[in-house]
Amino acid sequence: MALLITDECINCDVCEPECPNGAIYQGEEIYEINPDLCTECVGHYDVSQCVEVCPVDCIIIDPDNEETREQLQAKYEKITSESA
């Protein structure tokens, strides 16, 4: 399950630097999350760092990108092996 930033985002800029995979970027109106890079911080942290720092709680599970913890772990391993 990748995460999704809702339109309640206030563009406070705190989530983007917290993402260890570089999945968060500034979209046209609000920050967005690239589901191909989002592992919900699996492999890096026990909890999603962007969710932890978001002051308005606008980061949710993306219903269009459901993945198991095993799939997220596999995505993490692929991402980190490509950047090595």
mmCIF file of N, CA and C in Angstrom:
data_model
loop_
_atom_site.group_PDB
_atom_site.id
_atom_site.type_symbol
_atom_site.label_atom_id
_atom_site.label_comp_id
_atom_site.label_asym_id
_atom_site.label_seq_id
_atom_site.Cartn_x
_atom_site.Cartn_y
_atom_site.Cartn_z
ATOM 1 N N MET A 1 0.833 -1.176 0.000
ATOM 2 C CA MET A 1 0.000 0.000 0.000
ATOM 3 C C MET A 1 0.875 1.235 0.000
ATOM 4 N N ALA A 2 0.842 1.926 -1.044
ATOM 5 C CA ALA A 2 1.507 3.220 -1.074
ATOM 6 C C ALA A 2 0.623 4.203 -0.321
ATOM 7 N N LEU A 3 1.197 5.306 0.016
ATOM 8 C CA LEU A 3 0.435 6.343 0.692
ATOM 9 C C LEU A 3 -0.012 7.392 -0.308
ATOM 10 N N LEU A 4 -0.965 8.198 0.107
ATOM 11 C CA LEU A 4 -1.572 9.216 -0.740
ATOM 12 C C LEU A 4 -1.740 10.481 0.086
ATOM 13 N N ILE A 5 -1.414 11.616 -0.483
ATOM 14 C CA ILE A 5 -1.629 12.896 0.179
ATOM 15 C C ILE A 5 -2.938 13.467 -0.346
ATOM 16 N N THR A 6 -3.853 13.766 0.573
ATOM 17 C CA THR A 6 -5.169 14.278 0.183
ATOM 18 C C THR A 6 -5.109 15.776 -0.082
ATOM 19 N N ASP A 7 -6.212 16.309 -0.591
ATOM 20 C CA ASP A 7 -6.255 17.737 -0.909
ATOM 21 C C ASP A 7 -6.333 18.618 0.335
ATOM 22 N N GLU A 8 -6.258 18.017 1.504
ATOM 23 C CA GLU A 8 -6.189 18.795 2.742
ATOM 24 C C GLU A 8 -4.759 19.278 3.007
ATOM 25 N N CYS A 9 -3.819 18.868 2.163
ATOM 26 C CA CYS A 9 -2.412 19.268 2.299
ATOM 27 C C CYS A 9 -2.291 20.785 2.303
ATOM 28 N N ILE A 10 -1.470 21.299 3.237
ATOM 29 C CA ILE A 10 -1.272 22.743 3.347
ATOM 30 C C ILE A 10 0.103 23.171 2.814
ATOM 31 N N ASN A 11 0.792 22.265 2.125
ATOM 32 C CA ASN A 11 2.107 22.560 1.542
ATOM 33 C C ASN A 11 3.095 23.105 2.577
ATOM 34 N N CYS A 12 3.147 22.447 3.708
ATOM 35 C CA CYS A 12 4.013 22.932 4.787
ATOM 36 C C CYS A 12 5.469 22.508 4.596
ATOM 37 N N ASP A 13 5.733 21.625 3.652
ATOM 38 C CA ASP A 13 7.086 21.205 3.294
ATOM 39 C C ASP A 13 7.769 20.259 4.282
ATOM 40 N N VAL A 14 7.071 19.745 5.285
ATOM 41 C CA VAL A 14 7.762 18.890 6.256
ATOM 42 C C VAL A 14 7.853 17.435 5.816
ATOM 43 N N CYS A 15 6.971 16.965 4.979
ATOM 44 C CA CYS A 15 6.968 15.546 4.599
ATOM 45 C C CYS A 15 8.061 15.189 3.591
ATOM 46 N N GLU A 16 8.285 16.051 2.620
ATOM 47 C CA GLU A 16 9.204 15.731 1.527
ATOM 48 C C GLU A 16 10.596 15.311 2.010
ATOM 49 N N PRO A 17 11.243 16.065 2.886
ATOM 50 C CA PRO A 17 12.587 15.655 3.311
ATOM 51 C C PRO A 17 12.609 14.420 4.207
ATOM 52 N N GLU A 18 11.469 14.035 4.750
ATOM 53 C CA GLU A 18 11.409 12.866 5.624
ATOM 54 C C GLU A 18 11.369 11.548 4.860
ATOM 55 N N CYS A 19 11.023 11.581 3.578
ATOM 56 C CA CYS A 19 10.868 10.356 2.797
ATOM 57 C C CYS A 19 12.230 9.775 2.417
ATOM 58 N N PRO A 20 12.547 8.580 2.922
ATOM 59 C CA PRO A 20 13.854 7.994 2.623
ATOM 60 C C PRO A 20 13.991 7.496 1.181
ATOM 61 N N ASN A 21 12.876 7.360 0.476
ATOM 62 C CA ASN A 21 12.913 6.869 -0.900
ATOM 63 C C ASN A 21 12.761 7.962 -1.941
ATOM 64 N N GLY A 22 12.575 9.197 -1.511
ATOM 65 C CA GLY A 22 12.371 10.287 -2.465
ATOM 66 C C GLY A 22 11.061 10.184 -3.205
ATOM 67 N N ALA A 23 10.052 9.589 -2.571
ATOM 68 C CA ALA A 23 8.762 9.376 -3.232
ATOM 69 C C ALA A 23 7.866 10.611 -3.212
ATOM 70 N N ILE A 24 8.132 11.550 -2.322
ATOM 71 C CA ILE A 24 7.278 12.727 -2.176
ATOM 72 C C ILE A 24 7.859 13.882 -2.989
ATOM 73 N N TYR A 25 6.979 14.531 -3.740
ATOM 74 C CA TYR A 25 7.406 15.651 -4.579
ATOM 75 C C TYR A 25 6.299 16.697 -4.639
ATOM 76 N N GLN A 26 6.667 17.916 -4.998
ATOM 77 C CA GLN A 26 5.689 18.993 -5.131
ATOM 78 C C GLN A 26 4.927 18.822 -6.426
ATOM 79 N N GLY A 27 3.624 18.631 -6.325
ATOM 80 C CA GLY A 27 2.761 18.521 -7.496
ATOM 81 C C GLY A 27 2.318 19.904 -7.937
ATOM 82 N N GLU A 28 1.326 19.951 -8.804
ATOM 83 C CA GLU A 28 0.839 21.237 -9.299
ATOM 84 C C GLU A 28 0.238 22.088 -8.189
ATOM 85 N N GLU A 29 -0.513 21.437 -7.281
ATOM 86 C CA GLU A 29 -1.173 22.204 -6.223
ATOM 87 C C GLU A 29 -0.715 21.788 -4.829
ATOM 88 N N ILE A 30 -0.480 20.502 -4.629
ATOM 89 C CA ILE A 30 -0.084 19.984 -3.327
ATOM 90 C C ILE A 30 1.038 18.971 -3.514
ATOM 91 N N TYR A 31 1.607 18.548 -2.414
ATOM 92 C CA TYR A 31 2.608 17.485 -2.492
ATOM 93 C C TYR A 31 1.932 16.200 -2.930
ATOM 94 N N GLU A 32 2.683 15.360 -3.633
ATOM 95 C CA GLU A 32 2.170 14.085 -4.115
ATOM 96 C C GLU A 32 3.174 12.992 -3.787
ATOM 97 N N ILE A 33 2.720 11.752 -3.863
ATOM 98 C CA ILE A 33 3.575 10.603 -3.575
ATOM 99 C C ILE A 33 3.604 9.686 -4.786
ATOM 100 N N ASN A 34 4.802 9.354 -5.235
ATOM 101 C CA ASN A 34 4.976 8.413 -6.337
ATOM 102 C C ASN A 34 4.790 7.009 -5.768
ATOM 103 N N PRO A 35 3.719 6.305 -6.135
ATOM 104 C CA PRO A 35 3.466 4.979 -5.568
ATOM 105 C C PRO A 35 4.528 3.948 -5.929
ATOM 106 N N ASP A 36 5.275 4.195 -7.002
ATOM 107 C CA ASP A 36 6.337 3.263 -7.388
ATOM 108 C C ASP A 36 7.538 3.349 -6.453
ATOM 109 N N LEU A 37 7.644 4.453 -5.704
ATOM 110 C CA LEU A 37 8.761 4.634 -4.784
ATOM 111 C C LEU A 37 8.354 4.535 -3.317
ATOM 112 N N CYS A 38 7.067 4.612 -3.037
ATOM 113 C CA CYS A 38 6.597 4.601 -1.648
ATOM 114 C C CYS A 38 6.546 3.170 -1.109
ATOM 115 N N THR A 39 7.262 2.958 -0.016
ATOM 116 C CA THR A 39 7.238 1.661 0.671
ATOM 117 C C THR A 39 6.636 1.794 2.063
ATOM 118 N N GLU A 40 5.989 2.937 2.332
ATOM 119 C CA GLU A 40 5.485 3.246 3.669
ATOM 120 C C GLU A 40 6.603 3.149 4.699
ATOM 121 N N CYS A 41 7.802 3.400 4.256
ATOM 122 C CA CYS A 41 9.026 3.364 5.067
ATOM 123 C C CYS A 41 9.432 1.957 5.492
ATOM 124 N N VAL A 42 8.784 0.925 4.944
ATOM 125 C CA VAL A 42 9.214 -0.457 5.200
ATOM 126 C C VAL A 42 10.659 -0.574 4.722
ATOM 127 N N GLY A 43 11.491 -1.164 5.557
ATOM 128 C CA GLY A 43 12.906 -1.292 5.249
ATOM 129 C C GLY A 43 13.738 -0.184 5.861
ATOM 130 N N HIS A 44 13.101 0.926 6.179
ATOM 131 C CA HIS A 44 13.806 2.063 6.771
ATOM 132 C C HIS A 44 13.385 2.296 8.226
ATOM 133 N N TYR A 45 12.069 2.376 8.451
ATOM 134 C CA TYR A 45 11.524 2.724 9.764
ATOM 135 C C TYR A 45 10.334 1.833 10.087
ATOM 136 N N ASP A 46 9.941 1.830 11.351
ATOM 137 C CA ASP A 46 8.777 1.061 11.777
ATOM 138 C C ASP A 46 7.467 1.740 11.420
ATOM 139 N N VAL A 47 7.493 3.060 11.288
ATOM 140 C CA VAL A 47 6.294 3.816 10.934
ATOM 141 C C VAL A 47 6.618 4.760 9.784
ATOM 142 N N SER A 48 5.608 5.106 9.034
ATOM 143 C CA SER A 48 5.776 6.023 7.902
ATOM 144 C C SER A 48 6.148 7.407 8.424
ATOM 145 N N GLN A 49 7.304 7.887 8.025
ATOM 146 C CA GLN A 49 7.816 9.149 8.541
ATOM 147 C C GLN A 49 6.976 10.347 8.111
ATOM 148 N N CYS A 50 6.464 10.333 6.899
ATOM 149 C CA CYS A 50 5.650 11.461 6.446
ATOM 150 C C CYS A 50 4.367 11.576 7.265
ATOM 151 N N VAL A 51 3.776 10.432 7.596
ATOM 152 C CA VAL A 51 2.558 10.430 8.417
ATOM 153 C C VAL A 51 2.866 10.976 9.809
ATOM 154 N N GLU A 52 4.020 10.602 10.329
ATOM 155 C CA GLU A 52 4.423 11.046 11.663
ATOM 156 C C GLU A 52 4.570 12.560 11.751
ATOM 157 N N VAL A 53 5.086 13.199 10.716
ATOM 158 C CA VAL A 53 5.361 14.641 10.784
ATOM 159 C C VAL A 53 4.240 15.521 10.228
ATOM 160 N N CYS A 54 3.286 14.952 9.536
ATOM 161 C CA CYS A 54 2.217 15.751 8.910
ATOM 162 C C CYS A 54 1.347 16.429 9.971
ATOM 163 N N PRO A 55 1.302 17.759 9.962
ATOM 164 C CA PRO A 55 0.530 18.467 10.983
ATOM 165 C C PRO A 55 -0.986 18.446 10.764
ATOM 166 N N VAL A 56 -1.437 18.072 9.576
ATOM 167 C CA VAL A 56 -2.875 18.082 9.301
ATOM 168 C C VAL A 56 -3.433 16.684 9.017
ATOM 169 N N ASP A 57 -2.630 15.670 9.209
ATOM 170 C CA ASP A 57 -3.067 14.280 9.007
ATOM 171 C C ASP A 57 -3.738 14.059 7.656
ATOM 172 N N CYS A 58 -3.058 14.505 6.594
ATOM 173 C CA CYS A 58 -3.646 14.377 5.255
ATOM 174 C C CYS A 58 -2.998 13.267 4.433
ATOM 175 N N ILE A 59 -2.225 12.390 5.077
ATOM 176 C CA ILE A 59 -1.576 11.302 4.351
ATOM 177 C C ILE A 59 -2.235 10.002 4.755
ATOM 178 N N ILE A 60 -2.815 9.333 3.763
ATOM 179 C CA ILE A 60 -3.608 8.127 4.005
ATOM 180 C C ILE A 60 -3.109 6.974 3.128
ATOM 181 N N ILE A 61 -3.625 5.782 3.401
ATOM 182 C CA ILE A 61 -3.359 4.631 2.537
ATOM 183 C C ILE A 61 -4.028 4.881 1.193
ATOM 184 N N ASP A 62 -3.299 4.658 0.125
ATOM 185 C CA ASP A 62 -3.837 4.847 -1.226
ATOM 186 C C ASP A 62 -4.662 3.614 -1.597
ATOM 187 N N PRO A 63 -5.985 3.750 -1.697
ATOM 188 C CA PRO A 63 -6.829 2.589 -2.004
ATOM 189 C C PRO A 63 -6.575 2.003 -3.391
ATOM 190 N N ASP A 64 -5.931 2.756 -4.264
ATOM 191 C CA ASP A 64 -5.642 2.271 -5.618
ATOM 192 C C ASP A 64 -4.296 1.564 -5.711
ATOM 193 N N ASN A 65 -3.551 1.527 -4.610
ATOM 194 C CA ASN A 65 -2.224 0.907 -4.618
ATOM 195 C C ASN A 65 -2.007 0.057 -3.373
ATOM 196 N N GLU A 66 -2.856 -0.935 -3.199
ATOM 197 C CA GLU A 66 -2.743 -1.793 -2.032
ATOM 198 C C GLU A 66 -1.637 -2.822 -2.222
ATOM 199 N N GLU A 67 -0.773 -2.931 -1.209
ATOM 200 C CA GLU A 67 0.336 -3.872 -1.240
ATOM 201 C C GLU A 67 0.503 -4.484 0.146
ATOM 202 N N THR A 68 0.959 -5.713 0.181
ATOM 203 C CA THR A 68 1.240 -6.361 1.459
ATOM 204 C C THR A 68 2.576 -5.869 1.988
ATOM 205 N N ARG A 69 2.844 -6.161 3.247
ATOM 206 C CA ARG A 69 4.141 -5.786 3.827
ATOM 207 C C ARG A 69 5.265 -6.473 3.055
ATOM 208 N N GLU A 70 5.051 -7.693 2.608
ATOM 209 C CA GLU A 70 6.058 -8.421 1.833
ATOM 210 C C GLU A 70 6.316 -7.735 0.495
ATOM 211 N N GLN A 71 5.271 -7.250 -0.141
ATOM 212 C CA GLN A 71 5.438 -6.537 -1.405
ATOM 213 C C GLN A 71 6.183 -5.220 -1.195
ATOM 214 N N LEU A 72 5.869 -4.544 -0.090
ATOM 215 C CA LEU A 72 6.568 -3.299 0.228
ATOM 216 C C LEU A 72 8.042 -3.570 0.502
ATOM 217 N N GLN A 73 8.339 -4.669 1.188
ATOM 218 C CA GLN A 73 9.726 -5.042 1.471
ATOM 219 C C GLN A 73 10.465 -5.336 0.162
ATOM 220 N N ALA A 74 9.804 -6.046 -0.737
ATOM 221 C CA ALA A 74 10.415 -6.362 -2.033
ATOM 222 C C ALA A 74 10.670 -5.081 -2.830
ATOM 223 N N LYS A 75 9.737 -4.131 -2.775
ATOM 224 C CA LYS A 75 9.914 -2.852 -3.470
ATOM 225 C C LYS A 75 11.096 -2.091 -2.868
ATOM 226 N N TYR A 76 11.184 -2.089 -1.537
ATOM 227 C CA TYR A 76 12.314 -1.448 -0.851
ATOM 228 C C TYR A 76 13.635 -2.045 -1.320
ATOM 229 N N GLU A 77 13.699 -3.380 -1.362
ATOM 230 C CA GLU A 77 14.936 -4.051 -1.775
ATOM 231 C C GLU A 77 15.296 -3.707 -3.225
ATOM 232 N N LYS A 78 14.302 -3.628 -4.080
ATOM 233 C CA LYS A 78 14.548 -3.266 -5.480
ATOM 234 C C LYS A 78 15.055 -1.827 -5.586
ATOM 235 N N ILE A 79 14.396 -0.911 -4.882
ATOM 236 C CA ILE A 79 14.786 0.508 -4.925
ATOM 237 C C ILE A 79 16.204 0.684 -4.408
ATOM 238 N N THR A 80 16.525 0.057 -3.285
ATOM 239 C CA THR A 80 17.853 0.248 -2.704
ATOM 240 C C THR A 80 18.944 -0.440 -3.520
ATOM 241 N N SER A 81 18.617 -1.528 -4.199
ATOM 242 C CA SER A 81 19.637 -2.191 -5.019
ATOM 243 C C SER A 81 19.918 -1.391 -6.291
ATOM 244 N N GLU A 82 18.909 -0.690 -6.799
ATOM 245 C CA GLU A 82 19.082 0.132 -7.999
ATOM 246 C C GLU A 82 19.898 1.381 -7.721
ATOM 247 N N SER A 83 19.827 1.878 -6.490
ATOM 248 C CA SER A 83 20.553 3.107 -6.170
ATOM 249 C C SER A 83 21.946 2.827 -5.632
ATOM 250 N N ALA A 84 22.278 1.561 -5.484
ATOM 251 C CA ALA A 84 23.605 1.203 -4.951
ATOM 252 C C ALA A 84 24.666 1.206 -6.036
#
